[in-house]
PDB file of C-alpha atoms in Angstrom:
ATOM      1  CA  UNK A   1      19.388   6.290  19.413  1.00  0.00           C
ATOM      2  CA  UNK A   2      15.646   6.602  18.838  1.00  0.00           C
ATOM      3  CA  UNK A   3      16.236   8.294  15.498  1.00  0.00           C
ATOM      4  CA  UNK A   4      18.588   5.527  14.311  1.00  0.00           C
ATOM      5  CA  UNK A   5      16.060   2.824  15.130  1.00  0.00           C
ATOM      6  CA  UNK A   6      13.368   4.793  13.326  1.00  0.00           C
ATOM      7  CA  UNK A   7      15.512   5.304  10.216  1.00  0.00           C
ATOM      8  CA  UNK A   8      16.519   1.626  10.231  1.00  0.00           C
ATOM      9  CA  UNK A   9      12.899   0.517  10.479  1.00  0.00           C
ATOM     10  CA  UNK A  10      11.999   2.890   7.631  1.00  0.00           C
ATOM     11  CA  UNK A  11      14.719   1.349   5.481  1.00  0.00           C
ATOM     12  CA  UNK A  12      13.640  -2.193   6.369  1.00  0.00           C
ATOM     13  CA  UNK A  13      10.008  -1.349   5.598  1.00  0.00           C
ATOM     14  CA  UNK A  14      10.959   0.218   2.264  1.00  0.00           C
ATOM     15  CA  UNK A  15      13.150  -2.766   1.345  1.00  0.00           C
ATOM     16  CA  UNK A  16      10.347  -5.219   2.138  1.00  0.00           C
ATOM     17  CA  UNK A  17       7.881  -3.202   0.045  1.00  0.00           C
ATOM     18  CA  UNK A  18      10.355  -2.978  -2.840  1.00  0.00           C
ATOM     19  CA  UNK A  19      10.860  -6.746  -2.731  1.00  0.00           C
ATOM     20  CA  UNK A  20       7.079  -7.276  -2.705  1.00  0.00           C
ATOM     21  CA  UNK A  21       6.702  -4.998  -5.716  1.00  0.00           C
ATOM     22  CA  UNK A  22       9.478  -6.864  -7.535  1.00  0.00           C
ATOM     23  CA  UNK A  23       7.731 -10.218  -6.980  1.00  0.00           C
ATOM     24  CA  UNK A  24       4.792  -9.224  -9.125  1.00  0.00           C
ATOM     25  CA  UNK A  25       1.260 -10.524  -8.568  1.00  0.00           C
ATOM     26  CA  UNK A  26       0.723 -12.225  -5.221  1.00  0.00           C
ATOM     27  CA  UNK A  27      -0.443 -15.505  -6.747  1.00  0.00           C
ATOM     28  CA  UNK A  28       2.945 -16.266  -8.310  1.00  0.00           C
ATOM     29  CA  UNK A  29       4.876 -16.533  -5.042  1.00  0.00           C
ATOM     30  CA  UNK A  30       2.372 -16.669  -2.183  1.00  0.00           C
ATOM     31  CA  UNK A  31       4.810 -17.846   0.507  1.00  0.00           C
ATOM     32  CA  UNK A  32       7.416 -15.202  -0.308  1.00  0.00           C
ATOM     33  CA  UNK A  33       4.718 -12.514  -0.534  1.00  0.00           C
ATOM     34  CA  UNK A  34       3.396 -13.544   2.880  1.00  0.00           C
ATOM     35  CA  UNK A  35       6.826 -13.395   4.473  1.00  0.00           C
ATOM     36  CA  UNK A  36       7.549 -10.011   2.914  1.00  0.00           C
ATOM     37  CA  UNK A  37       4.152  -8.721   3.987  1.00  0.00           C
ATOM     38  CA  UNK A  38       4.851  -9.770   7.573  1.00  0.00           C
ATOM     39  CA  UNK A  39       8.313  -8.175   7.400  1.00  0.00           C
ATOM     40  CA  UNK A  40       6.837  -4.926   6.063  1.00  0.00           C
ATOM     41  CA  UNK A  41       4.197  -4.955   8.776  1.00  0.00           C
ATOM     42  CA  UNK A  42       6.887  -5.528  11.398  1.00  0.00           C
ATOM     43  CA  UNK A  43       8.848  -2.597  10.014  1.00  0.00           C
ATOM     44  CA  UNK A  44       5.714  -0.500  10.140  1.00  0.00           C
ATOM     45  CA  UNK A  45       5.132  -1.428  13.779  1.00  0.00           C
ATOM     46  CA  UNK A  46       8.705  -0.440  14.602  1.00  0.00           C
ATOM     47  CA  UNK A  47       8.240   2.848  12.762  1.00  0.00           C
ATOM     48  CA  UNK A  48       5.145   3.643  14.795  1.00  0.00           C
ATOM     49  CA  UNK A  49       6.809   2.616  18.059  1.00  0.00           C
ATOM     50  CA  UNK A  50      10.012   4.601  17.483  1.00  0.00           C
ATOM     51  CA  UNK A  51       8.534   7.630  15.667  1.00  0.00           C
ATOM     52  CA  UNK A  52      10.470  10.719  16.789  1.00  0.00           C
ATOM     53  CA  UNK A  53       8.283  12.516  19.308  1.00  0.00           C
ATOM     54  CA  UNK A  54      10.361  15.690  19.187  1.00  0.00           C
ATOM     55  CA  UNK A  55       9.244  16.579  15.658  1.00  0.00           C
ATOM     56  CA  UNK A  56       6.988  19.551  15.145  1.00  0.00           C
ATOM     57  CA  UNK A  57       3.473  18.528  14.047  1.00  0.00           C
ATOM     58  CA  UNK A  58       3.929  19.887  10.524  1.00  0.00           C
ATOM     59  CA  UNK A  59       7.238  18.061  10.075  1.00  0.00           C
ATOM     60  CA  UNK A  60       5.743  14.847  11.444  1.00  0.00           C
ATOM     61  CA  UNK A  61       2.816  15.088   9.025  1.00  0.00           C
ATOM     62  CA  UNK A  62       5.201  15.814   6.158  1.00  0.00           C
ATOM     63  CA  UNK A  63       7.255  12.758   7.071  1.00  0.00           C
ATOM     64  CA  UNK A  64       4.175  10.535   7.136  1.00  0.00           C
ATOM     65  CA  UNK A  65       3.063  11.804   3.723  1.00  0.00           C
ATOM     66  CA  UNK A  66       6.576  11.374   2.320  1.00  0.00           C
ATOM     67  CA  UNK A  67       6.699   7.754   3.490  1.00  0.00           C
ATOM     68  CA  UNK A  68       3.275   7.123   1.964  1.00  0.00           C
ATOM     69  CA  UNK A  69       4.329   8.614  -1.372  1.00  0.00           C
ATOM     70  CA  UNK A  70       7.527   6.548  -1.377  1.00  0.00           C
ATOM     71  CA  UNK A  71       5.527   3.379  -0.712  1.00  0.00           C
ATOM     72  CA  UNK A  72       3.144   4.110  -3.567  1.00  0.00           C
ATOM     73  CA  UNK A  73       5.960   4.983  -5.969  1.00  0.00           C
ATOM     74  CA  UNK A  74       7.519   1.572  -5.336  1.00  0.00           C
ATOM     75  CA  UNK A  75       4.413  -0.059  -6.807  1.00  0.00           C
ATOM     76  CA  UNK A  76       4.142   2.092  -9.950  1.00  0.00           C
ATOM     77  CA  UNK A  77       5.594  -0.668 -12.123  1.00  0.00           C
ATOM     78  CA  UNK A  78       3.351  -3.290 -10.496  1.00  0.00           C
ATOM     79  CA  UNK A  79       1.234  -5.069 -13.134  1.00  0.00           C
ATOM     80  CA  UNK A  80      -2.393  -4.032 -13.360  1.00  0.00           C
ATOM     81  CA  UNK A  81      -4.897  -6.666 -12.250  1.00  0.00           C
ATOM     82  CA  UNK A  82      -7.951  -7.890 -14.126  1.00  0.00           C
ATOM     83  CA  UNK A  83     -10.374  -6.206 -11.732  1.00  0.00           C
ATOM     84  CA  UNK A  84     -10.118  -2.993 -13.713  1.00  0.00           C
ATOM     85  CA  UNK A  85     -12.204  -4.564 -16.497  1.00  0.00           C
ATOM     86  CA  UNK A  86     -14.933  -5.423 -14.006  1.00  0.00           C
ATOM     87  CA  UNK A  87     -14.989  -1.840 -12.724  1.00  0.00           C
ATOM     88  CA  UNK A  88     -15.272  -0.538 -16.285  1.00  0.00           C
ATOM     89  CA  UNK A  89     -18.144  -2.923 -17.016  1.00  0.00           C
ATOM     90  CA  UNK A  90     -19.998  -2.003 -13.830  1.00  0.00           C
ATOM     91  CA  UNK A  91     -19.727   1.681 -14.667  1.00  0.00           C
ATOM     92  CA  UNK A  92     -20.928   0.986 -18.192  1.00  0.00           C
ATOM     93  CA  UNK A  93     -24.081  -0.843 -17.094  1.00  0.00           C
ATOM     94  CA  UNK A  94     -24.768   1.723 -14.364  1.00  0.00           C
ATOM     95  CA  UNK A  95     -24.922   4.396 -17.040  1.00  0.00           C
ATOM     96  CA  UNK A  96     -27.913   2.512 -18.472  1.00  0.00           C
ATOM     97  CA  UNK A  97     -29.652   2.404 -15.086  1.00  0.00           C
ATOM     98  CA  UNK A  98     -28.869  -1.262 -14.343  1.00  0.00           C
ATOM     99  CA  UNK A  99     -27.619  -2.183 -10.890  1.00  0.00           C
ATOM    100  CA  UNK A 100     -24.550  -4.401 -11.550  1.00  0.00           C
ATOM    101  CA  UNK A 101     -24.809  -5.968  -8.094  1.00  0.00           C
ATOM    102  CA  UNK A 102     -28.361  -7.182  -8.643  1.00  0.00           C
ATOM    103  CA  UNK A 103     -27.648  -9.505 -11.560  1.00  0.00           C
ATOM    104  CA  UNK A 104     -24.849 -11.988 -12.105  1.00  0.00           C
ATOM    105  CA  UNK A 105     -22.421 -11.045 -14.890  1.00  0.00           C
TER     106      UNK A 105
END
């Protein structure tokens, strides 16, 4: 029974993350993103609560890494934000010895 609850919570968590990734940037649908975030967090809490305690440590670690990789793969098609340009600029000015946090852009 414990395993079925765990698998179901994994599927619910993955479905909520996939729906969040399909929504696109958070600013477009803030209410839906908030609901999906709460649903994903609830699924995560259930996963932690019902994690199979009979797994060997190496298998448990492998399962955690697998779930993390799946979650990140769901967001591969997610659009890139504008912050990347700021990071590039900060690195550029740091190469010239200027602290980008000291002066306003």
